[in-house]
Amino acid sequence: MRDLRRWLLSLSGLAAFVAVWALAVALSSTHVVPSPWRVARGLAELAVTGALFKHTIASLFRVTWGYLLGVLLGVPAGLLLGWSGRAARTFDPFIQLFRPISPLAWIPIAILWFGVGDPPAVFIIFLGSFFPITVASMNAVANVNATHINVARNFGLSSYQLVRRVLLPAVTPDLVVGMRLTLGIAWLVVVAAEMIAVNSGLGFLIIDSRNAGNRYDLVIAGMVMVGLVGLGLDVVMRRVERFDGLRWSYGAANTADAAEGARP
Amino acid sequence: MSAGAPKPLGRAKVKLAVHGVSMAYPAHDKPIQVLDKIDLDVREGEFVCIVGPSGCGKSTLLNIIGGFVQGTAGEVRIDGEAVTGPDRRRIFVFQERGVLPWLTVAENIGFGLYDLPPAERRARVANYVNLVGLRGFEDAYPQELSGGMKQRVEVARALAVDPDVLYLDEPFGALDSITRLTMRSELLRIWAAEKKTILFVTHDIEESVQLADRVAVMSARPGRIQKIVDVDLPHPRDLSDPRYLAIRDSIFEEIGIAHRV
Amino acid sequence: MNPSRRAEAVLLPLLVAAALLLAWHWAVIHTHTRIFPSPEKVARGVRELARRGVLFPYIGASLFRVGSGFLLATLLGVPLGSVMGRYRGAATALNPLVQVLRPISPLAWIPLAIVFFGVTNLSTIFLIFLASFFPIVVSTMNAVRAIPVIYLRAAQNFGFSGLALWARVILPAILPQLLTGLRLALGVAWLVVVAAEMIAVDSGLGYLILDARNAGKRYDLVVAGMLLIGVIGLALDVAMRRVERLRWLRWGFSGR
């Protein structure tokens, strides 16, 4: 019973949003902005023709490669920068300089270097994931409890052992959270990149629906799909955070004294 | 120093020698002097407590002795050999903060035994799990333990590698008073059984007199060793023994506080 | 930091910067590219922009849009996030909506932004608002949830409730975490300026990049625009970190 009420409540925000939208469209008698109903039909239309599936897969494909590249290079780079003060002093200014440059600003250069099609899009997503995951890995190392490092030194661990047995386990929870947030950014970027650089994917679907015939129902259908897939990716990554091997890190949040706020 | 004192340890050889150790931290205008020319000898198998008001630098001193921090002057020698860094023969017990949260109780206790064959490691871990009374909790994660249990995990992990010296930095500070009393007698039992040299930092004067062979009393910043008090009483100590009370009161006086509430 | 490290922190990046510039210069010469500019050409590009009198107006236009969108997002996002953090029911009702809207790239809103606001500054400000609004809501909500219950009980015990409770206890309690959240959201807002200015506005650094490419393949100006965005973004970040470190906010750091 309580679960049902909670479930209804959790839908109420979405329902209210859709209701206000429907009402606003009806009252303003606009011909441009579609009603929720028309968007639903648009989604169905896209699903039937297979366009929805095709464009979603295209976006996921690009995001996977760009994101994986970003993680594969960014995590080791970030760990190194976090561990070595000298490496951080040398390279941190450059990371801070390049990080605020929108991946989209690279589009002209990406096209110049990689031509058209998937490679420039993957490159842009790579850039969009590389900097956040590097910074997250760096911070994860900085947050490692100094006492734990001292314990490792006290028990005479070699550098390799110290990295494997203390540093990596200690940074893993932070790292997984960083990877989730970075995947969110990569997903934001892929849609943007597809609006400019390629002719498939959900971003392309949105911009194309507008340019070819002002089909705003399909524009919003595309946006809904972007939102749902993004949410799905987030949920999957949260599952990883709850993975059994990380049980130790979230146990604290569940204990009564943390809930009571005994530890600020 | 009380070299000629008629104590059972009086003739034991010096295990650990601290000579002229000073520590200053850089600050805006002039460096903050935390420790000022500390001298201290600890004999083999001896239990020495360092007491002092908070902020007197006693933890810093222990960290220098442990090799985690470099002092600005002076040196620490163990068995005549200068300390340059932490070493597996001398284990530091960090309250319960040093328990590694991603390892279970058994994995934590076996943390320093990486060069033993697995079977021997398991046996050693089981032995120390029993010693500190954590049977049944081998597979628990530290988050699931109380403060006192985590403290015992750290002590067991330290003992498992069979070190010569144990450094304990206010190890029982975070425990409730009942657990603290139990842990004290447990530590004494282990000390008697395993013959370790123990250097124990605390701000609790009663605790120091209950445990130590000698108590080094430190003054407030800059930390100096103000006096070294012999506690020439057999264990288990009777806490109403007039001699116990006299020693305790002399330390209270030394630090300059009345012991009446 | 001790003096030798401080020197290292200046010298090493300078060395790497010099090496990178040399490598870039050498690569341009060696590949005989006509399109990709050399560092000198980029520097000349920046000077050209200054001479044409568009450099500072463009920077100003971008900062104005980011500032307005971000300010609006803060003014709406912090109260909403506070309510969602304080009342479980509000979070249950609104969180699904926030979570669905949040992953939608601000760029995907461009068609609708134009429908709503036309091709105006308002459209770009709306996009930047969207980009920073959701991160601010989520970080505020998390910060409020992390307030130890005892603070709230103590305040209620002393008779605080409603707005007074928010102003006297909740806001000060979340301030350090909130400022970090705002800094990150400002970073996101600045990231989006390029995207937002792709709407056919005719000023701003994002506009500069796209226009320089489309009108005459002026890649020197493309790179100049990128570097300007990087430098200003860095400056914004540094400024926000300064604010976080103000003495009366510092308690949040020792609490870790």
XYZ file of C-alpha atoms in Angstrom, chain A residues 6 9-14 17 32-33 85-86 89-91 93-94 96-106 108-109 111-113 143 180 187-189 191-192 195-196 206-207 210 216 219-220 223-224 226-228 230-231 234 238 259-264, chain C residues 1 5 8-9 12-13 16-17 20 35-36 89 92-94 96-97 99-112 114-116 148-151 153 183 190-192 194-195 198 209-210 213 219 222-223 226-227 229-231 233-234 237 241 255-256:
126
model
C 5.035 6.178 -3.290
C 3.638 10.131 -6.050
C 6.769 9.524 -8.067
C 4.680 9.688 -11.247
C 2.761 12.773 -10.144
C 5.521 15.215 -11.111
C 5.756 13.816 -14.621
C 4.252 18.344 -16.313
C 3.811 24.754 -33.973
C 4.213 23.170 -30.547
C 52.831 16.032 -7.229
C 55.338 16.847 -9.927
C 52.267 20.695 -11.168
C 53.390 20.155 -14.763
C 50.166 19.180 -16.504
C 47.391 23.983 -15.896
C 46.838 22.473 -19.344
C 42.357 23.332 -16.580
C 42.888 25.337 -19.769
C 41.429 22.769 -22.164
C 38.635 21.600 -19.923
C 36.395 24.682 -20.305
C 36.567 24.478 -24.093
C 33.305 22.935 -25.181
C 33.801 19.712 -27.123
C 31.555 21.366 -29.696
C 34.134 24.074 -30.248
C 36.374 21.288 -31.546
C 35.590 22.437 -37.015
C 38.968 20.960 -36.111
C 36.128 17.610 -39.212
C 39.400 19.003 -40.529
C 41.403 16.174 -38.954
C 40.791 11.947 -1.355
C 28.820 7.602 -14.136
C 25.608 11.442 -23.644
C 24.980 15.203 -23.599
C 27.821 15.682 -26.044
C 23.467 14.472 -29.137
C 25.037 17.870 -29.669
C 23.277 17.901 -34.691
C 26.251 19.236 -36.585
C 15.924 16.156 -33.768
C 17.564 18.722 -35.997
C 12.885 20.486 -37.585
C 7.990 19.444 -33.963
C 11.624 16.922 -32.449
C 10.084 16.370 -29.017
C 14.126 14.672 -27.013
C 12.028 12.225 -25.002
C 17.348 11.226 -25.445
C 16.039 11.734 -21.926
C 14.996 8.113 -21.499
C 20.256 9.063 -20.659
C 18.245 8.035 -17.630
C 22.521 6.552 -15.331
C 24.261 3.303 -10.385
C 21.457 8.636 8.991
C 21.229 10.336 12.332
C 24.018 12.594 11.223
C 26.390 11.650 14.012
C 29.200 12.128 11.530
C 28.859 15.414 9.693
C 54.208 24.840 -0.804
C 58.017 23.341 -5.447
C 58.627 23.956 -10.209
C 54.912 24.710 -10.472
C 57.518 22.900 -15.537
C 54.230 24.049 -17.119
C 55.729 21.943 -21.438
C 53.917 24.916 -22.984
C 53.842 22.053 -27.172
C 44.394 25.055 -43.505
C 45.552 24.443 -39.959
C 7.488 13.766 -0.913
C 9.708 11.596 -4.911
C 7.312 13.606 -7.054
C 9.825 15.831 -8.852
C 11.776 11.519 -11.984
C 10.965 14.650 -13.981
C 16.119 12.891 -14.101
C 14.358 12.624 -17.476
C 14.917 16.253 -18.451
C 18.521 16.401 -17.242
C 20.141 14.080 -19.818
C 18.613 16.018 -22.712
C 21.423 18.024 -24.241
C 20.709 21.762 -24.112
C 21.361 21.675 -27.849
C 18.411 19.406 -28.361
C 16.298 22.266 -27.037
C 17.456 24.631 -29.799
C 14.429 24.061 -32.052
C 12.038 24.656 -29.183
C 13.650 29.289 -31.209
C 9.929 28.558 -31.218
C 9.559 30.018 -27.728
C 23.074 16.258 9.958
C 19.614 15.835 11.425
C 20.861 17.132 14.773
C 21.405 20.610 13.276
C 16.542 19.379 15.480
C 31.219 26.363 -9.527
C 30.394 28.134 -19.965
C 30.763 24.838 -21.849
C 27.348 25.352 -23.368
C 29.425 27.635 -27.796
C 26.403 25.454 -28.406
C 25.147 28.334 -32.657
C 34.273 29.878 -33.885
C 31.444 28.743 -36.123
C 34.888 28.318 -40.070
C 40.946 28.314 -38.822
C 38.663 29.141 -34.835
C 41.682 28.231 -32.691
C 38.885 28.138 -28.575
C 41.869 29.391 -26.628
C 37.133 30.210 -24.259
C 39.669 28.073 -22.408
C 41.387 31.013 -20.738
C 36.688 29.363 -18.420
C 39.836 28.831 -16.381
C 36.894 28.532 -12.232
C 37.515 28.679 -6.068
C 34.828 19.076 8.153
C 36.042 16.483 5.700
